[in-house]
Structure formats: structure tokens, C-alpha cells
């Protein structure tokens, strides 16, 4: 089983490879209810759902705890490289294996884990359509804790080469706003959250000044599959014409990773995710946020119009108000 030619794998191909010795299959689900009010942030492990039913052979990849840095000050923070590699080894990921990732919701959690693996040089694939597609195809499921085969033991060697350009931090975003660094800011949250018209899980509403809005959910069909490349190319064309690198953020670097995966399907490489995203940014009242609902000056509205240039449009020309991505 060689390195994958594409970040996506369909259910039929995965079903035919379930017994492949190099396959490592992971359910990356996290439970994150919609916010009832500003600051309503209640993530929970998806391990219980995984135990109830999962693709045969799948293990649970715990993005909330085991694969995050608890000292970072915001949820789902990328661990230091050594800690991340050690955690991946404990999951049985080593040189020569092929991780395949899925989740039980909208695919964003799987995309987040895919981006994390990619950033340390591990080529993985995301199951297109996730758990919903697997069950919809009538394929078998398992429950409980699967036995870990010897081939997936923690003793596996892991010598992945890092790709540090996959991430940016708060300081880089501040440098972009100051004109001291290059890049185009892209918010992957829904149009209502971007505009500050809907309750946010974070300390303040709105978006980072100068951002474009590309809701991650606009890149999926109703069944949860990524759109075909031709459709993705049309939606993402404004971003591909923008200054590089593309700096993706959302609430916590989750839906942003789904946009990053979609861009990779089109061959785009100058892309980075702001790991702390709005969870870190909004927590500091000294950092600027724009809430369009609160902008009263016509000149301010006009100056922010370009920020929404990449926003997908409905057939009537209005911005899409798709349901808010989970992160």
C-alpha cells in the first residue's frame, strides 16, 4: 500500500482494503453542541459513540485530550511535535502505514486530524462521506474496543519529516494585520458567525479584520461528500486568485482544516491553518474583531465588503447562510 494519490478515499475502496496490514483506521469524532448563547463551549469526547458502533478495525483518535496540548490555553491545540509523534505511535501509526480517518458528523474532525498528520509528514486519507456514507452503503460495523494487532503496536518506528508551514500562530496573524507579513485571511465559519449575527462559542463575535469568508460547509454536498473538483474550483477560485499564503481560521482550526483539504484537492500548497483561531483571538479584548451587525458607518461597511469576496452565493445572489460548522 503506497502513499495515497489523493486525500480522499471512498467507501468501496476502503471496504476492499480493511484487511490490508498497513491500514490504520481511526474515528476522529468529537461531540460539540451548537452554542445556546455567546461563550457556550461544551466539547466532549466522541469515544462513547465510537464504542457503540464503528467501522471494523477502527480505533478512536482522541482530538480533545490525547491529541491536543492542554497547556496552550485553547482547545484542540496542536501538541509539540515530539508529543504528537509519541501520541500517534501509541495509536499504532508508524513508518509505512496508511492512516484512514473518518468521523460521525460532517467530516471536519477527520479533516483536522488529516491536517495534523500532514503537518508532521504523514500521508493519510479521509473517508469521503464518513460514517454516514459507510452505513448508507450497508457495510458492516463493529462495537466495543477492538483488539490491537501486533502490526499496530506502539513500538512502530515513526520518522516523519515535519511540514511547519502548515500552521501559523497569533503572532503571524498580527504581523499580517500590521502589514509586516504576507497572506490572505480566510474565515471558514458560516456567514452569520462571520458577520457576528449568531451566538458564538467564543468570547466575542465577529471575524478578524480583512478576512474573506468561505464557509467550510459550502464545499460539501447534502450527503456530506466533498463536491467534485470542478465545483470546488469554481467556489474556491477567489481564494486561488488571492495573495499567498492562504491563512485559514475558524473557531478552533477544525472547519478551517476542511477548507485546507479541499484546496489540496485542487493542488494548492500555499495554505496554513491558524491553530488558535477565534478561540484564542477572541479571548484577548486587545485584538480586533469586526462584527458586521455592529458596523454603522457606510464607509466601514464598504471597506469590509472585500472581506466577503470569497463568500459562496446562493442562486438569488445572497450569501449562503448554511448551518454553522461544528468548529
Coordinates of C-alpha atoms in Angstrom, one line a residue:
X1 CA 0.0 0.0 0.0
X2 CA 1.8 3.1 -1.3
X3 CA 1.3 6.7 -0.3
X4 CA -2.1 7.9 -1.4
X5 CA -2.6 9.8 -4.6
X6 CA -5.5 11.8 -3.1
X7 CA -6.5 12.9 0.4
X8 CA -9.9 11.2 -0.1
X9 CA -10.9 7.5 -0.2
X10 CA -14.4 6.2 -1.0
X11 CA -16.3 3.6 0.9
X12 CA -15.9 0.9 -1.7
X13 CA -12.2 1.3 -1.8
X14 CA -11.9 1.3 1.9
X15 CA -14.1 -1.8 2.2
X16 CA -11.8 -3.7 -0.1
X17 CA -8.8 -2.7 2.0
X18 CA -10.0 -3.4 5.5
X19 CA -7.6 -6.4 5.9
X20 CA -4.6 -4.6 4.5
X21 CA -1.8 -4.9 7.1
X22 CA -0.6 -1.3 6.6
X23 CA -4.1 0.2 7.1
X24 CA -4.7 2.2 10.3
X25 CA -8.3 3.2 10.6
X26 CA -9.5 6.0 13.0
X27 CA -12.8 7.5 14.1
X28 CA -11.8 11.1 15.0
X29 CA -15.3 12.2 16.3
X30 CA -15.8 14.9 18.9
X31 CA -19.2 16.0 20.2
X32 CA -19.7 19.7 20.2
X33 CA -23.2 21.0 20.6
X34 CA -24.4 24.2 18.9
X35 CA -24.0 27.2 21.2
X36 CA -27.1 28.4 23.1
X37 CA -25.5 31.7 23.9
X38 CA -22.2 33.5 23.5
X39 CA -19.3 31.6 25.2
X40 CA -21.3 28.3 25.3
X41 CA -18.4 25.9 24.6
X42 CA -19.1 22.3 25.6
X43 CA -16.8 19.8 23.7
X44 CA -17.0 16.2 24.7
X45 CA -15.1 13.1 23.6
X46 CA -16.7 11.0 20.8
X47 CA -15.3 7.8 22.3
X48 CA -18.7 6.6 23.5
X49 CA -20.3 6.8 20.1
X50 CA -17.3 5.0 18.7
X51 CA -17.7 2.2 21.2
X52 CA -21.3 1.8 20.3
X53 CA -20.6 1.4 16.6
X54 CA -17.6 1.9 14.3
X55 CA -16.1 0.6 11.1
X56 CA -14.5 -2.8 11.8
X57 CA -10.9 -2.3 13.0
X58 CA -11.3 1.4 13.7
X59 CA -9.8 2.9 16.8
X60 CA -10.8 6.2 18.4
X61 CA -8.4 9.1 17.9
X62 CA -9.0 11.5 20.8
X63 CA -8.6 15.0 19.4
X64 CA -10.0 16.5 22.6
X65 CA -7.4 15.1 25.0
X66 CA -4.7 12.7 23.7
X67 CA -4.0 14.7 20.5
X68 CA -4.1 18.2 21.9
X69 CA -1.9 20.4 24.2
X70 CA -3.6 21.1 27.5
X71 CA -1.2 23.9 28.3
X72 CA -1.9 26.0 25.2
X73 CA -4.8 28.0 26.7
X74 CA -7.3 27.0 23.9
X75 CA -9.0 23.7 22.9
X76 CA -7.7 21.3 20.3
X77 CA -4.2 23.0 20.3
X78 CA -1.6 21.3 18.3
X79 CA 0.9 19.4 20.6
X80 CA 4.6 20.0 20.3
X81 CA 6.0 17.7 17.6
X82 CA 7.6 15.2 19.9
X83 CA 4.5 14.8 22.0
X84 CA 2.3 14.5 18.9
X85 CA 4.6 11.8 17.3
X86 CA 4.5 9.9 20.6
X87 CA 0.7 10.1 20.7
X88 CA 0.5 8.9 17.1
X89 CA 2.8 6.0 17.9
X90 CA 0.6 5.0 20.8
X91 CA -2.2 4.8 18.2
X92 CA -0.1 2.4 16.1
X93 CA 0.9 4.9 13.4
X94 CA 4.4 4.2 12.2
X95 CA 6.5 4.3 9.1
X96 CA 4.9 2.7 6.1
X97 CA 1.4 2.6 7.4
X98 CA -1.6 4.3 5.8
X99 CA -4.0 6.1 8.2
X100 CA -7.6 6.5 7.0
X101 CA -9.7 8.9 9.0
X102 CA -13.4 9.4 9.4
X103 CA -15.9 10.9 11.8
X104 CA -19.6 10.6 12.7
X105 CA -20.6 14.1 11.8
X106 CA -19.7 16.5 9.0
X107 CA -16.1 15.4 8.2
X108 CA -14.4 18.4 9.8
X109 CA -12.9 16.4 12.7
X110 CA -11.4 13.9 10.2
X111 CA -10.0 16.8 8.2
X112 CA -8.4 18.3 11.4
X113 CA -6.6 15.0 12.1
X114 CA -5.6 14.8 8.4
X115 CA -4.1 18.3 8.6
X116 CA -2.2 17.4 11.8
X117 CA -0.8 14.3 10.3
X118 CA 0.1 16.1 7.1
X119 CA 1.9 18.8 9.1
X120 CA 4.3 16.2 10.5
X121 CA 4.9 14.5 7.1
X122 CA 2.4 11.6 7.4
X123 CA 0.2 11.0 4.3
X124 CA -3.3 10.0 5.3
X125 CA -6.7 9.8 3.7
X126 CA -10.2 10.9 4.8
X127 CA -13.2 8.7 4.1
X128 CA -15.4 10.8 1.9
X129 CA -18.8 11.0 3.4
X130 CA -17.5 9.5 6.7
X131 CA -19.6 7.2 8.9
X132 CA -22.8 8.2 7.2
X133 CA -21.5 7.1 3.8
X134 CA -20.3 3.8 5.3
X135 CA -23.6 3.0 6.9
X136 CA -25.5 4.2 3.9
X137 CA -23.7 1.7 1.8
X138 CA -24.9 -1.1 4.0
X139 CA -21.4 -2.0 5.1
X140 CA -20.7 -3.9 8.4
X141 CA -20.0 -2.2 11.7
X142 CA -18.4 -3.3 15.0
X143 CA -18.7 -2.3 18.6
X144 CA -16.6 -2.2 21.7
X145 CA -12.8 -2.0 22.0
X146 CA -11.1 -3.7 19.1
X147 CA -8.0 -5.8 19.8
X148 CA -4.8 -4.0 18.6
X149 CA -2.9 -6.2 16.2
X150 CA 0.8 -6.6 16.7
X151 CA 1.5 -4.7 13.5
X152 CA -0.1 -1.7 15.1
X153 CA 1.9 -1.7 18.3
X154 CA 3.4 1.4 19.9
X155 CA 6.8 0.1 19.1
X156 CA 6.4 1.0 15.5
X157 CA 9.1 3.4 14.2
X158 CA 7.9 6.9 13.2
X159 CA 10.4 9.1 11.5
X160 CA 8.1 11.6 9.7
X161 CA 9.5 14.8 8.3
X162 CA 7.7 17.9 9.5
X163 CA 6.0 20.5 7.3
X164 CA 5.9 23.5 9.7
X165 CA 4.4 25.8 7.0
X166 CA 1.1 24.1 7.6
X167 CA 0.5 26.3 10.7
X168 CA 0.6 29.9 11.7
X169 CA 0.2 31.4 15.2
X170 CA -1.3 34.5 16.6
X171 CA 1.9 36.5 16.1
X172 CA 1.9 35.8 12.4
X173 CA -1.7 36.9 12.1
X174 CA -0.9 40.1 14.0
X175 CA 2.0 40.7 11.6
X176 CA -0.3 40.3 8.6
X177 CA -2.7 42.9 10.1
X178 CA 0.3 45.3 10.6
X179 CA 1.4 44.8 7.0
X180 CA 4.6 43.1 8.1
X181 CA 3.8 39.6 6.7
X182 CA 2.1 38.3 3.6
X183 CA -1.1 36.3 3.3
X184 CA -4.9 36.3 2.9
X185 CA -7.1 35.7 5.9
X186 CA -10.0 33.3 5.3
X187 CA -12.7 32.5 7.9
X188 CA -14.3 29.1 7.4
X189 CA -17.3 29.7 9.7
X190 CA -20.8 30.3 8.5
X191 CA -21.9 33.7 7.2
X192 CA -24.0 34.5 10.3
X193 CA -21.0 33.8 12.6
X194 CA -18.6 35.7 10.3
X195 CA -21.0 38.7 10.5
X196 CA -21.5 38.4 14.2
X197 CA -25.2 37.8 13.8
X198 CA -25.3 34.4 15.6
X199 CA -24.3 33.2 19.1
X200 CA -20.6 32.3 19.2
X201 CA -18.9 29.7 21.3
X202 CA -16.1 32.1 21.9
X203 CA -15.6 35.3 24.0
X204 CA -16.6 37.8 21.3
X205 CA -18.5 37.7 18.0
X206 CA -17.2 38.6 14.5
X207 CA -14.1 38.0 12.4
X208 CA -10.5 39.1 12.1
X209 CA -10.3 42.4 10.1
X210 CA -9.7 42.0 6.4
X211 CA -10.8 38.3 6.3
X212 CA -12.7 36.7 3.5
X213 CA -15.5 34.3 4.3
X214 CA -15.6 30.8 2.8
X215 CA -17.9 28.6 4.9
X216 CA -16.5 25.1 5.0
X217 CA -19.9 23.6 4.7
X218 CA -20.2 25.1 1.2
X219 CA -17.7 22.6 0.0
X220 CA -19.8 19.6 0.7
X221 CA -22.9 18.1 -0.8
X222 CA -26.1 17.2 1.1
X223 CA -24.7 13.7 1.8
X224 CA -21.5 15.0 3.4
X225 CA -19.2 14.3 0.4
X226 CA -16.7 16.8 -0.8
X227 CA -18.0 18.4 -4.0
X228 CA -16.5 17.3 -7.3
X229 CA -13.2 19.1 -8.3
X230 CA -14.9 21.3 -10.9
X231 CA -17.4 22.6 -8.4
X232 CA -14.7 23.1 -5.8
X233 CA -12.6 25.0 -8.3
X234 CA -15.5 27.4 -9.0
X235 CA -16.2 28.1 -5.3
X236 CA -12.5 28.4 -4.4
X237 CA -11.4 30.4 -7.4
X238 CA -11.5 33.8 -5.5
X239 CA -9.1 32.3 -2.9
X240 CA -6.8 30.9 -5.5
X241 CA -6.5 34.3 -7.0
X242 CA -5.7 35.9 -3.7
X243 CA -2.3 36.7 -2.2
X244 CA -0.4 33.7 -0.7
X245 CA -0.3 32.1 1.7
X246 CA -3.9 31.5 2.4
X247 CA -4.4 31.7 6.2
X248 CA -7.4 29.7 7.2
X249 CA -9.1 30.0 10.6
X250 CA -12.5 29.3 12.2
X251 CA -13.3 28.7 15.8
X252 CA -10.6 26.3 16.7
X253 CA -8.8 25.2 13.5
X254 CA -11.3 22.4 12.7
X255 CA -13.5 23.6 9.8
X256 CA -10.5 25.5 8.5
X257 CA -8.8 22.2 8.0
X258 CA -11.7 21.0 5.8
X259 CA -11.1 24.1 3.6
X260 CA -7.4 23.2 3.6
X261 CA -8.2 19.7 2.5
X262 CA -10.5 21.0 -0.3
X263 CA -7.7 23.3 -1.5
X264 CA -5.3 20.4 -1.5
X265 CA -7.6 18.5 -3.8
X266 CA -7.0 21.4 -6.3
X267 CA -3.2 21.2 -5.9
X268 CA -3.0 24.3 -3.7
X269 CA 0.0 24.1 -1.4
X270 CA 0.5 27.7 0.0
X271 CA -2.0 27.2 2.8
X272 CA -1.7 27.4 6.6
X273 CA -4.2 27.0 9.4
X274 CA -4.2 29.4 12.4
X275 CA -4.3 26.9 15.1
X276 CA -5.7 29.1 17.9
X277 CA -8.3 30.6 15.6
X278 CA -11.1 32.6 17.2
X279 CA -11.0 30.7 20.4
X280 CA -7.6 32.3 21.1
X281 CA -8.1 35.5 19.2
X282 CA -11.5 36.5 20.7
X283 CA -10.3 35.8 24.2
X284 CA -8.0 38.8 24.1
X285 CA -10.0 42.0 24.2
X286 CA -7.0 43.9 22.8
X287 CA -7.2 42.1 19.5
X288 CA -9.5 43.5 16.9
X289 CA -12.7 41.8 15.6
X290 CA -15.2 43.0 13.1
X291 CA -18.9 42.3 13.6
X292 CA -20.8 43.4 10.5
X293 CA -24.0 43.6 12.5
X294 CA -22.5 46.4 14.6
X295 CA -20.9 48.4 11.8
X296 CA -22.9 51.6 11.5
X297 CA -20.7 53.7 9.1
X298 CA -21.3 53.3 5.4
X299 CA -17.6 53.7 4.8
X300 CA -16.8 51.0 7.3
X301 CA -19.2 48.7 5.5
X302 CA -17.7 49.5 2.2
X303 CA -14.2 48.9 3.4
X304 CA -15.2 45.5 4.7
X305 CA -17.0 44.4 1.6
X306 CA -13.9 42.9 0.1
X307 CA -13.6 40.6 3.1
X308 CA -16.7 38.7 1.9
X309 CA -15.5 38.5 -1.7
X310 CA -15.0 34.7 -1.5
X311 CA -18.3 34.0 0.2
X312 CA -20.3 31.5 -1.8
X313 CA -23.6 32.8 -3.2
X314 CA -27.0 31.3 -3.4
X315 CA -28.9 31.3 -6.7
X316 CA -30.5 34.5 -5.8
X317 CA -27.2 36.2 -5.2
X318 CA -27.4 36.3 -1.4
X319 CA -24.7 34.9 0.8
X320 CA -25.3 31.4 1.9
X321 CA -26.4 31.0 5.5
X322 CA -25.7 27.3 5.8
X323 CA -25.8 25.8 9.3
X324 CA -22.7 26.6 11.3
X325 CA -19.9 24.1 11.0
X326 CA -19.2 22.3 14.3
X327 CA -15.8 24.1 14.7

